[in-house]
PDB file of C-alpha atoms in Angstrom:
ATOM      1  CA  MET P  15      -0.072  -0.307   0.191  1.00 76.00           C
ATOM      2  CA  VAL P  16       1.487   3.387  -1.014  1.00 85.00           C
ATOM      3  CA  ASN P  17       2.249   5.592   1.895  1.00 89.00           C
ATOM      4  CA  PHE P  18       0.028   8.600   1.839  1.00 81.00           C
ATOM      5  CA  VAL P  19       2.877  10.678   3.217  1.00 86.00           C
ATOM      6  CA  ALA P  20       5.652   9.165   1.658  1.00 88.00           C
ATOM      7  CA  ALA P  21       3.387  10.550  -1.677  1.00 88.00           C
ATOM      8  CA  LEU P  22       2.956  13.942  -0.658  1.00 86.00           C
ATOM      9  CA  ARG P  23       6.734  14.970   0.227  1.00 87.00           C
ATOM     10  CA  PRO P  24       7.400  15.156  -3.644  1.00 89.00           C
ATOM     11  CA  MET P  25       4.907  17.526  -4.416  1.00 90.00           C
ATOM     12  CA  VAL P  26       6.117  19.661  -1.299  1.00 90.00           C
ATOM     13  CA  ARG P  27      10.031  19.641  -2.928  1.00 89.00           C
ATOM     14  CA  TRP P  28       8.592  21.117  -5.839  1.00 92.00           C
ATOM     15  CA  LEU P  29       6.102  23.659  -3.724  1.00 91.00           C
ATOM     16  CA  MET P  30       9.348  24.558  -2.315  1.00 91.00           C
ATOM     17  CA  LYS P  31      11.383  24.195  -5.573  1.00 91.00           C
ATOM     18  CA  ILE P  32       8.841  27.218  -6.921  1.00 92.00           C
ATOM     19  CA  ALA P  33       9.019  29.447  -3.936  1.00 90.00           C
ATOM     20  CA  GLY P  34      12.653  29.780  -5.139  1.00 92.00           C
ATOM     21  CA  MET P  35      14.394  27.499  -3.227  1.00 95.00           C
ATOM     22  CA  GLN P  36      17.134  24.406  -3.236  1.00 95.00           C
ATOM     23  CA  PRO P  37      17.988  20.703  -0.849  1.00 96.00           C
ATOM     24  CA  TYR P  38      21.376  21.258  -0.242  1.00 96.00           C
ATOM     25  CA  THR P  39      23.656  19.244   2.199  1.00 97.00           C
ATOM     26  CA  VAL P  40      26.202  20.497   4.818  1.00 97.00           C
ATOM     27  CA  GLU P  41      29.135  18.566   5.730  1.00 98.00           C
ATOM     28  CA  ILE P  42      29.419  20.230   9.116  1.00 98.00           C
ATOM     29  CA  GLU P  43      32.745  18.467  10.381  1.00 97.00           C
ATOM     30  CA  PRO P  44      33.738  14.848   9.380  1.00 97.00           C
ATOM     31  CA  GLY P  45      30.914  12.824  10.334  1.00 97.00           C
ATOM     32  CA  THR P  46      28.352  15.132  10.778  1.00 98.00           C
ATOM     33  CA  VAL P  47      26.125  16.803   7.998  1.00 98.00           C
ATOM     34  CA  MET P  48      23.225  18.703   8.233  1.00 98.00           C
ATOM     35  CA  ASN P  49      20.414  19.235   5.151  1.00 97.00           C
ATOM     36  CA  PHE P  50      19.309  23.051   4.408  1.00 97.00           C
ATOM     37  CA  TRP P  51      16.985  24.569   1.930  1.00 96.00           C
ATOM     38  CA  VAL P  52      18.330  27.631   0.965  1.00 97.00           C
ATOM     39  CA  PRO P  53      17.579  30.615  -1.803  1.00 95.00           C
ATOM     40  CA  LEU P  54      18.636  29.223  -5.124  1.00 90.00           C
ATOM     41  CA  GLU P  55      20.517  32.613  -4.942  1.00 85.00           C
ATOM     42  CA  THR P  56      23.369  31.172  -2.213  1.00 82.00           C
ATOM     43  CA  LEU P  57      24.345  28.130  -4.808  1.00 79.00           C
ATOM     44  CA  LYS P  58      25.104  30.382  -7.914  1.00 75.00           C
ATOM     45  CA  LYS P  59      27.945  31.611  -7.907  1.00 53.00           C
ATOM     46  CA  LYS P  60      28.078  34.705  -8.829  1.00 49.00           C
ATOM     47  CA  PRO P  61      25.867  36.163  -6.096  1.00 47.00           C
ATOM     48  CA  THR P  62      22.799  38.760  -6.846  1.00 48.00           C
ATOM     49  CA  LYS P  63      20.937  41.125  -5.609  1.00 48.00           C
ATOM     50  CA  LYS P  64      18.516  39.191  -4.716  1.00 45.00           C
ATOM     51  CA  GLY P  65      21.175  37.426  -2.393  1.00 49.00           C
ATOM     52  CA  ASP P  66      21.253  41.162  -0.432  1.00 78.00           C
ATOM     53  CA  LYS P  67      18.040  40.731   1.180  1.00 92.00           C
ATOM     54  CA  PRO P  68      17.654  40.225   4.698  1.00 96.00           C
ATOM     55  CA  ALA P  69      18.253  35.849   5.998  1.00 97.00           C
ATOM     56  CA  VAL P  70      15.962  34.363   7.616  1.00 98.00           C
ATOM     57  CA  VAL P  71      15.653  30.715   9.279  1.00 98.00           C
ATOM     58  CA  LEU P  72      13.764  28.534  10.656  1.00 98.00           C
ATOM     59  CA  VAL P  73      13.901  26.308  13.057  1.00 98.00           C
ATOM     60  CA  HIS P  74      11.689  23.270  13.418  1.00 98.00           C
ATOM     61  CA  GLY P  75      10.403  21.158  16.812  1.00 96.00           C
ATOM     62  CA  PHE P  76      10.406  17.493  17.092  1.00 94.00           C
ATOM     63  CA  PHE P  77       6.407  16.977  15.248  1.00 90.00           C
ATOM     64  CA  SER P  78       8.350  16.936  11.425  1.00 91.00           C
ATOM     65  CA  ASP P  79      11.455  18.411   9.747  1.00 94.00           C
ATOM     66  CA  GLY P  80      11.931  21.270   7.991  1.00 93.00           C
ATOM     67  CA  ILE P  81       9.635  21.733   5.032  1.00 93.00           C
ATOM     68  CA  MET P  82       6.923  19.980   6.619  1.00 92.00           C
ATOM     69  CA  THR P  83       6.895  22.497   9.214  1.00 95.00           C
ATOM     70  CA  TRP P  84       7.682  25.840   7.417  1.00 97.00           C
ATOM     71  CA  LEU P  85       6.119  25.448   4.003  1.00 94.00           C
ATOM     72  CA  PHE P  86       3.612  28.231   4.109  1.00 95.00           C
ATOM     73  CA  GLN P  87       5.701  30.387   5.496  1.00 97.00           C
ATOM     74  CA  ALA P  88       8.597  29.649   3.106  1.00 95.00           C
ATOM     75  CA  PHE P  89       5.700  31.079   0.683  1.00 93.00           C
ATOM     76  CA  ALA P  90       4.991  34.085   3.108  1.00 96.00           C
ATOM     77  CA  LEU P  91       9.060  35.039   3.380  1.00 96.00           C
ATOM     78  CA  THR P  92      10.612  34.102   0.263  1.00 95.00           C
ATOM     79  CA  LYS P  93       9.857  37.373  -1.764  1.00 93.00           C
ATOM     80  CA  GLN P  94      11.234  39.482   1.067  1.00 94.00           C
ATOM     81  CA  TYR P  95      14.047  37.348   2.649  1.00 96.00           C
ATOM     82  CA  SER P  96      16.935  34.956   2.097  1.00 96.00           C
ATOM     83  CA  VAL P  97      14.592  32.056   3.703  1.00 97.00           C
ATOM     84  CA  TYR P  98      17.147  29.290   4.987  1.00 98.00           C
ATOM     85  CA  ILE P  99      15.039  25.644   6.696  1.00 98.00           C
ATOM     86  CA  PRO P 100      17.536  23.524   8.320  1.00 98.00           C
ATOM     87  CA  ASP P 101      16.850  19.500   9.284  1.00 98.00           C
ATOM     88  CA  LEU P 102      17.897  18.495  12.748  1.00 98.00           C
ATOM     89  CA  LEU P 103      20.180  16.409  13.905  1.00 98.00           C
ATOM     90  CA  PHE P 104      18.433  13.164  13.640  1.00 98.00           C
ATOM     91  CA  PHE P 105      15.535  15.034  11.514  1.00 97.00           C
ATOM     92  CA  GLY P 106      15.173  15.143   7.726  1.00 93.00           C
ATOM     93  CA  GLY P 107      18.582  12.952   6.894  1.00 90.00           C
ATOM     94  CA  SER P 108      20.390  14.821   8.974  1.00 97.00           C
ATOM     95  CA  ILE P 109      23.434  13.161  10.854  1.00 97.00           C
ATOM     96  CA  THR P 110      26.197  12.930  13.426  1.00 98.00           C
ATOM     97  CA  ASP P 111      27.883  10.500  14.778  1.00 97.00           C
ATOM     98  CA  LYS P 112      29.026  12.688  17.326  1.00 97.00           C
ATOM     99  CA  THR P 113      26.765  11.478  20.501  1.00 97.00           C
ATOM    100  CA  ASP P 114      26.400  15.767  22.147  1.00 98.00           C
ATOM    101  CA  ARG P 115      23.229  15.320  21.758  1.00 98.00           C
ATOM    102  CA  SER P 116      22.069  18.702  23.848  1.00 98.00           C
ATOM    103  CA  PRO P 117      20.436  21.590  21.947  1.00 98.00           C
ATOM    104  CA  SER P 118      23.491  23.762  22.211  1.00 98.00           C
ATOM    105  CA  PHE P 119      24.852  20.745  19.482  1.00 98.00           C
ATOM    106  CA  GLN P 120      22.111  21.348  17.305  1.00 98.00           C
ATOM    107  CA  ALA P 121      22.805  24.995  17.289  1.00 98.00           C
ATOM    108  CA  GLU P 122      26.312  25.360  17.503  1.00 98.00           C
ATOM    109  CA  CYS P 123      26.067  22.627  14.408  1.00 98.00           C
ATOM    110  CA  LEU P 124      23.029  24.596  12.948  1.00 98.00           C
ATOM    111  CA  VAL P 125      26.032  27.920  13.146  1.00 98.00           C
ATOM    112  CA  ALA P 126      28.748  26.597  11.504  1.00 98.00           C
ATOM    113  CA  GLY P 127      26.132  25.374   8.495  1.00 98.00           C
ATOM    114  CA  LEU P 128      24.748  29.205   7.127  1.00 98.00           C
ATOM    115  CA  ARG P 129      28.565  30.775   8.118  1.00 97.00           C
ATOM    116  CA  LYS P 130      29.474  28.091   5.040  1.00 96.00           C
ATOM    117  CA  LEU P 131      26.557  29.236   3.698  1.00 96.00           C
ATOM    118  CA  GLY P 132      27.806  32.469   3.589  1.00 94.00           C
ATOM    119  CA  VAL P 133      24.822  33.697   6.172  1.00 96.00           C
ATOM    120  CA  GLU P 134      26.262  36.434   8.786  1.00 95.00           C
ATOM    121  CA  ARG P 135      23.469  38.189   9.492  1.00 97.00           C
ATOM    122  CA  CYS P 136      19.954  36.323  10.439  1.00 97.00           C
ATOM    123  CA  THR P 137      17.164  36.987  12.539  1.00 98.00           C
ATOM    124  CA  VAL P 138      15.986  33.134  13.529  1.00 98.00           C
ATOM    125  CA  VAL P 139      12.880  31.706  13.985  1.00 98.00           C
ATOM    126  CA  GLY P 140      12.407  28.564  16.253  1.00 98.00           C
ATOM    127  CA  PHE P 141       9.172  26.045  17.170  1.00 98.00           C
ATOM    128  CA  SER P 142       8.768  24.214  19.837  1.00 97.00           C
ATOM    129  CA  TYR P 143      12.064  21.828  20.501  1.00 98.00           C
ATOM    130  CA  GLY P 144      13.354  24.976  17.623  1.00 98.00           C
ATOM    131  CA  GLY P 145      12.259  27.443  20.342  1.00 98.00           C
ATOM    132  CA  THR P 146      15.121  26.435  22.594  1.00 98.00           C
ATOM    133  CA  VAL P 147      17.593  25.838  19.616  1.00 98.00           C
ATOM    134  CA  ALA P 148      17.255  29.180  18.524  1.00 98.00           C
ATOM    135  CA  PHE P 149      17.761  31.288  21.880  1.00 98.00           C
ATOM    136  CA  LYS P 150      21.068  28.904  22.252  1.00 98.00           C
ATOM    137  CA  MET P 151      22.162  30.574  18.811  1.00 98.00           C
ATOM    138  CA  ALA P 152      21.910  33.723  20.518  1.00 98.00           C
ATOM    139  CA  GLU P 153      23.038  32.995  23.268  1.00 98.00           C
ATOM    140  CA  LEU P 154      25.998  31.770  21.975  1.00 97.00           C
ATOM    141  CA  HIS P 155      27.108  33.562  18.929  1.00 98.00           C
ATOM    142  CA  ALA P 156      24.786  37.547  18.752  1.00 97.00           C
ATOM    143  CA  ASP P 157      26.914  38.019  16.147  1.00 97.00           C
ATOM    144  CA  LEU P 158      25.558  36.175  13.562  1.00 98.00           C
ATOM    145  CA  VAL P 159      21.743  36.201  15.147  1.00 98.00           C
ATOM    146  CA  GLU P 160      20.260  39.680  15.454  1.00 97.00           C
ATOM    147  CA  ALA P 161      16.441  38.656  16.399  1.00 98.00           C
ATOM    148  CA  VAL P 162      14.661  35.650  17.316  1.00 98.00           C
ATOM    149  CA  VAL P 163      11.392  34.929  17.130  1.00 98.00           C
ATOM    150  CA  VAL P 164      10.063  31.786  19.290  1.00 98.00           C
ATOM    151  CA  SER P 165       6.653  29.528  19.305  1.00 98.00           C
ATOM    152  CA  GLY P 166       5.431  27.643  21.598  1.00 97.00           C
ATOM    153  CA  SER P 167       9.456  27.035  23.925  1.00 98.00           C
ATOM    154  CA  VAL P 168      11.478  27.549  26.284  1.00 97.00           C
ATOM    155  CA  ILE P 169      15.185  29.125  27.282  1.00 98.00           C
ATOM    156  CA  GLU P 170      15.136  25.931  29.358  1.00 97.00           C
ATOM    157  CA  MET P 171      13.512  22.913  29.751  1.00 97.00           C
ATOM    158  CA  THR P 172      13.486  22.765  33.281  1.00 97.00           C
ATOM    159  CA  ASP P 173      12.221  20.052  35.060  1.00 97.00           C
ATOM    160  CA  SER P 174       9.840  22.244  36.865  1.00 97.00           C
ATOM    161  CA  ILE P 175       8.429  23.256  33.553  1.00 97.00           C
ATOM    162  CA  ASN P 176       8.825  19.790  33.001  1.00 97.00           C
ATOM    163  CA  GLU P 177       6.285  18.011  35.466  1.00 97.00           C
ATOM    164  CA  THR P 178       4.068  20.684  35.372  1.00 96.00           C
ATOM    165  CA  MET P 179       4.160  20.169  31.563  1.00 97.00           C
ATOM    166  CA  LEU P 180       3.706  16.995  31.858  1.00 97.00           C
ATOM    167  CA  GLN P 181       0.645  16.229  34.708  1.00 96.00           C
ATOM    168  CA  ASN P 182      -0.718  18.420  32.996  1.00 96.00           C
ATOM    169  CA  LEU P 183      -1.326  16.936  30.168  1.00 97.00           C
ATOM    170  CA  GLY P 184      -1.264  13.812  32.097  1.00 96.00           C
ATOM    171  CA  TYR P 185       2.132  12.336  30.749  1.00 97.00           C
ATOM    172  CA  SER P 186       4.467  10.159  32.401  1.00 96.00           C
ATOM    173  CA  SER P 187       7.705  11.289  30.023  1.00 96.00           C
ATOM    174  CA  VAL P 188       8.145  13.723  27.411  1.00 96.00           C
ATOM    175  CA  SER P 189       9.386  10.517  25.065  1.00 96.00           C
ATOM    176  CA  GLU P 190       5.914   9.599  25.573  1.00 96.00           C
ATOM    177  CA  MET P 191       4.484  12.567  24.275  1.00 97.00           C
ATOM    178  CA  LEU P 192       6.830  13.861  21.670  1.00 97.00           C
ATOM    179  CA  LEU P 193       7.314   9.558  20.308  1.00 97.00           C
ATOM    180  CA  PRO P 194       4.311   8.713  20.178  1.00 96.00           C
ATOM    181  CA  THR P 195       4.763   4.430  18.673  1.00 95.00           C
ATOM    182  CA  SER P 196       0.926   3.750  17.454  1.00 95.00           C
ATOM    183  CA  ALA P 197      -2.100   5.909  15.428  1.00 94.00           C
ATOM    184  CA  LYS P 198      -3.751   6.370  18.506  1.00 95.00           C
ATOM    185  CA  ALA P 199      -1.457   8.304  20.101  1.00 96.00           C
ATOM    186  CA  LEU P 200      -0.080   9.907  17.790  1.00 95.00           C
ATOM    187  CA  ARG P 201      -4.112  10.853  16.841  1.00 95.00           C
ATOM    188  CA  MET P 202      -3.527  12.664  20.557  1.00 96.00           C
ATOM    189  CA  ILE P 203      -0.756  14.375  20.973  1.00 96.00           C
ATOM    190  CA  ILE P 204      -1.683  16.387  17.617  1.00 95.00           C
ATOM    191  CA  SER P 205      -5.789  16.347  19.429  1.00 95.00           C
ATOM    192  CA  ILE P 206      -2.864  18.396  22.452  1.00 96.00           C
ATOM    193  CA  ALA P 207      -1.475  20.219  20.379  1.00 96.00           C
ATOM    194  CA  SER P 208      -4.348  21.154  17.776  1.00 96.00           C
ATOM    195  CA  HIS P 209      -7.064  24.455  18.987  1.00 95.00           C
ATOM    196  CA  LYS P 210      -9.245  23.657  16.205  1.00 87.00           C
ATOM    197  CA  LYS P 211     -10.710  19.621  16.200  1.00 84.00           C
ATOM    198  CA  LEU P 212      -8.908  18.151  13.258  1.00 80.00           C
ATOM    199  CA  TRP P 213     -10.066  15.047  11.792  1.00 81.00           C
ATOM    200  CA  LEU P 214      -7.668  12.580  10.057  1.00 84.00           C
ATOM    201  CA  PRO P 215      -8.472   8.440   9.014  1.00 87.00           C
ATOM    202  CA  ASP P 216      -5.814   5.903  10.957  1.00 89.00           C
ATOM    203  CA  ARG P 217      -4.090   5.136   7.903  1.00 90.00           C
ATOM    204  CA  PHE P 218      -2.898   9.086   7.984  1.00 90.00           C
ATOM    205  CA  TYR P 219      -1.042   8.932  11.903  1.00 92.00           C
ATOM    206  CA  ILE P 220       0.313   5.537  10.684  1.00 94.00           C
ATOM    207  CA  ASP P 221       1.637   6.394   7.136  1.00 93.00           C
ATOM    208  CA  PHE P 222       3.052   9.601   9.368  1.00 93.00           C
ATOM    209  CA  LEU P 223       5.038   7.942  11.758  1.00 93.00           C
ATOM    210  CA  GLU P 224       6.380   5.474   9.482  1.00 93.00           C
ATOM    211  CA  VAL P 225       8.223   9.527   7.333  1.00 91.00           C
ATOM    212  CA  MET P 226       8.232  11.173  10.090  1.00 92.00           C
ATOM    213  CA  TYR P 227       9.535   8.588  13.593  1.00 93.00           C
ATOM    214  CA  THR P 228      12.837   7.778  12.324  1.00 93.00           C
ATOM    215  CA  ASN P 229      15.695   8.175  14.085  1.00 95.00           C
ATOM    216  CA  ARG P 230      14.130   7.038  17.522  1.00 95.00           C
ATOM    217  CA  LYS P 231      17.033   5.899  19.105  1.00 97.00           C
ATOM    218  CA  GLU P 232      18.272   9.127  18.832  1.00 97.00           C
ATOM    219  CA  ARG P 233      15.445  11.876  19.547  1.00 97.00           C
ATOM    220  CA  GLY P 234      14.582  10.294  22.868  1.00 97.00           C
ATOM    221  CA  GLU P 235      18.151  11.478  23.483  1.00 98.00           C
ATOM    222  CA  LEU P 236      17.456  14.191  22.668  1.00 98.00           C
ATOM    223  CA  LEU P 237      14.616  14.567  24.767  1.00 97.00           C
ATOM    224  CA  GLU P 238      16.905  13.138  28.000  1.00 97.00           C
ATOM    225  CA  ALA P 239      19.285  16.031  27.145  1.00 97.00           C
ATOM    226  CA  LEU P 240      16.750  18.764  27.005  1.00 97.00           C
ATOM    227  CA  VAL P 241      15.473  18.647  30.416  1.00 97.00           C
ATOM    228  CA  ILE P 242      18.104  20.639  33.470  1.00 96.00           C
ATOM    229  CA  SER P 243      17.293  21.190  36.606  1.00 97.00           C
ATOM    230  CA  ASP P 244      15.944  24.821  37.389  1.00 96.00           C
ATOM    231  CA  LYS P 245      19.005  25.470  39.673  1.00 96.00           C
ATOM    232  CA  ASP P 246      20.876  25.139  36.443  1.00 95.00           C
ATOM    233  CA  PHE P 247      19.032  27.185  34.735  1.00 96.00           C
ATOM    234  CA  THR P 248      20.434  31.435  34.977  1.00 95.00           C
ATOM    235  CA  VAL P 249      18.110  32.906  32.030  1.00 95.00           C
ATOM    236  CA  PRO P 250      20.370  34.994  28.980  1.00 95.00           C
ATOM    237  CA  ASN P 251      21.000  38.076  28.865  1.00 94.00           C
ATOM    238  CA  PHE P 252      20.138  38.719  25.072  1.00 97.00           C
ATOM    239  CA  PRO P 253      21.032  41.447  23.500  1.00 96.00           C
ATOM    240  CA  GLN P 254      17.944  40.008  20.125  1.00 97.00           C
ATOM    241  CA  MET P 255      14.684  42.385  20.614  1.00 97.00           C
ATOM    242  CA  ILE P 256      12.295  38.522  20.648  1.00 98.00           C
ATOM    243  CA  HIS P 257       9.513  38.114  19.356  1.00 98.00           C
ATOM    244  CA  LEU P 258       7.376  35.327  21.532  1.00 98.00           C
ATOM    245  CA  LEU P 259       4.319  34.541  19.113  1.00 98.00           C
ATOM    246  CA  TRP P 260       2.227  32.449  20.844  1.00 98.00           C
ATOM    247  CA  GLY P 261      -1.601  30.449  19.884  1.00 97.00           C
ATOM    248  CA  GLU P 262      -3.463  32.126  22.626  1.00 97.00           C
ATOM    249  CA  ASN P 263      -4.652  28.175  23.028  1.00 97.00           C
ATOM    250  CA  ASP P 264      -1.745  26.340  23.603  1.00 97.00           C
ATOM    251  CA  ARG P 265      -2.921  23.261  25.719  1.00 97.00           C
ATOM    252  CA  ILE P 266       1.403  22.411  26.130  1.00 97.00           C
ATOM    253  CA  LEU P 267       3.358  25.169  27.357  1.00 97.00           C
ATOM    254  CA  LYS P 268       0.775  27.241  28.192  1.00 96.00           C
ATOM    255  CA  LEU P 269       0.287  31.683  27.700  1.00 95.00           C
ATOM    256  CA  GLU P 270       1.255  32.163  31.063  1.00 95.00           C
ATOM    257  CA  ILE P 271       5.227  30.598  29.941  1.00 96.00           C
ATOM    258  CA  ALA P 272       5.255  33.488  27.399  1.00 96.00           C
ATOM    259  CA  GLN P 273       4.123  35.677  29.547  1.00 95.00           C
ATOM    260  CA  ASN P 274       6.562  34.994  32.059  1.00 95.00           C
ATOM    261  CA  LEU P 275       9.309  34.137  29.531  1.00 96.00           C
ATOM    262  CA  LYS P 276       8.669  37.980  28.467  1.00 97.00           C
ATOM    263  CA  ARG P 277       9.044  39.213  32.178  1.00 96.00           C
ATOM    264  CA  GLN P 278      12.467  36.972  32.364  1.00 95.00           C
ATOM    265  CA  LEU P 279      13.346  38.302  28.857  1.00 96.00           C
ATOM    266  CA  GLY P 280      12.778  42.207  29.855  1.00 94.00           C
ATOM    267  CA  GLU P 281      12.868  45.038  28.267  1.00 93.00           C
ATOM    268  CA  ASN P 282      14.023  43.888  24.529  1.00 93.00           C
ATOM    269  CA  ALA P 283      10.907  40.599  24.580  1.00 97.00           C
ATOM    270  CA  SER P 284       7.559  41.620  22.722  1.00 97.00           C
ATOM    271  CA  PHE P 285       4.342  39.230  23.226  1.00 97.00           C
ATOM    272  CA  GLN P 286       2.348  38.780  20.099  1.00 97.00           C
ATOM    273  CA  GLY P 287      -1.169  35.809  20.986  1.00 97.00           C
ATOM    274  CA  ILE P 288      -3.206  34.552  18.167  1.00 97.00           C
ATOM    275  CA  ASN P 289      -6.935  33.343  18.918  1.00 96.00           C
ATOM    276  CA  LYS P 290      -8.527  30.193  18.276  1.00 95.00           C
ATOM    277  CA  ALA P 291      -5.035  28.454  17.666  1.00 97.00           C
ATOM    278  CA  GLY P 292      -2.698  26.606  20.572  1.00 97.00           C
ATOM    279  CA  HIS P 293       0.982  25.008  20.105  1.00 97.00           C
ATOM    280  CA  LEU P 294       0.613  24.418  15.881  1.00 97.00           C
ATOM    281  CA  VAL P 295      -0.115  28.528  15.771  1.00 97.00           C
ATOM    282  CA  HIS P 296       1.859  27.941  12.711  1.00 97.00           C
ATOM    283  CA  LEU P 297       0.210  25.218  11.138  1.00 95.00           C
ATOM    284  CA  GLU P 298      -3.369  26.356  12.742  1.00 95.00           C
ATOM    285  CA  SER P 299      -3.648  30.275  11.474  1.00 96.00           C
ATOM    286  CA  PRO P 300      -1.030  30.137   9.238  1.00 97.00           C
ATOM    287  CA  CYS P 301      -1.756  33.795   7.210  1.00 97.00           C
ATOM    288  CA  VAL P 302      -2.455  35.104  10.399  1.00 97.00           C
ATOM    289  CA  TYR P 303       0.763  33.602  12.044  1.00 98.00           C
ATOM    290  CA  SER P 304       2.809  34.646   8.628  1.00 97.00           C
ATOM    291  CA  ARG P 305       1.635  38.329   8.154  1.00 97.00           C
ATOM    292  CA  CYS P 306       2.460  38.403  12.310  1.00 97.00           C
ATOM    293  CA  LEU P 307       5.618  37.099  11.440  1.00 97.00           C
ATOM    294  CA  LYS P 308       6.814  40.170   8.696  1.00 97.00           C
ATOM    295  CA  GLN P 309       5.428  42.523  10.709  1.00 96.00           C
ATOM    296  CA  PHE P 310       8.255  41.827  12.815  1.00 97.00           C
ATOM    297  CA  LEU P 311      10.293  41.472  10.303  1.00 97.00           C
ATOM    298  CA  ALA P 312       9.793  44.987   8.782  1.00 95.00           C
ATOM    299  CA  SER P 313       9.745  45.612  12.140  1.00 93.00           C
ATOM    300  CA  LEU P 314      13.388  45.340  11.789  1.00 90.00           C
ATOM    301  CA  HIS P 315      14.854  45.544   8.830  1.00 76.00           C
ATOM    302  CA  GLY P 316      12.500  48.373   7.431  1.00 69.00           C
ATOM    303  CA  ASP P 317      13.076  49.430   3.338  1.00 54.00           C
ATOM    304  CA  LYS P 318      16.059  46.317   3.469  1.00 59.00           C
ATOM    305  CA  ALA P 319      13.650  44.063   3.022  1.00 58.00           C
ATOM    306  CA  GLN P 320      12.770  44.230  -1.018  1.00 48.00           C
ATOM    307  CA  LYS P 321       8.780  45.410  -2.380  1.00 48.00           C
TER     308      LYS P 321
END
């Protein structure tokens, strides 16, 4: 039987190429490679004026890989911005033989890849797990990251945040929640992550599990490395502008988390909520999300973004 999700991927790749993007693999170091979708101009030997567009990096979460997460936003942004969409390690073909599973290692590899692609300054947009990676990029490489947009994420997943989240949702561990093993379990977490009621046949969930949930051992290790002790967490002094773009009906990382995060980050942080959207805000309300994102980017770049 044809896997429905696998059959969709060639169409998604075709749509990305229509948006002016191409896949490209970067060797970060021997044994570590990271896949990107990059602007066509990046792959040309001679830069064009379009290559001067401000760079935006879209970092996915645990739900799926880069293009399945950010397809709508890629179409919304590519006319005005140079968009880069990576697959984090152990997603979408990105792989490493190193044993480090920390968000810091993901951030360092992503930064190394962007530098090899010629990116000198960028705004990083991170969703969920990708938001934590984005925060790490901003903390460790302020020379590269000029601003951050985060949705449904935290600077660090501390024990207290993790325990409260799991207790509220009825899970025993973050791996049980984010690494479902059955169509029923996947249906449940998607239902929790969405505000709008969504019905899909079991066949879709089975196919999605088969295509998207590879490298289970390594992803389990990523989740183990994600959670840290409260006593080990301090709020970094971020010099960048940070915009929190949240689904107001997020049940996984609730609105209170975003409001507390804004207080922690101080005057450089701004908050914007999107009504009738949950954790998967960028997929549930793609047009509203993209418009809010473009408004924030315009406030940073003004006339630098080509109309």
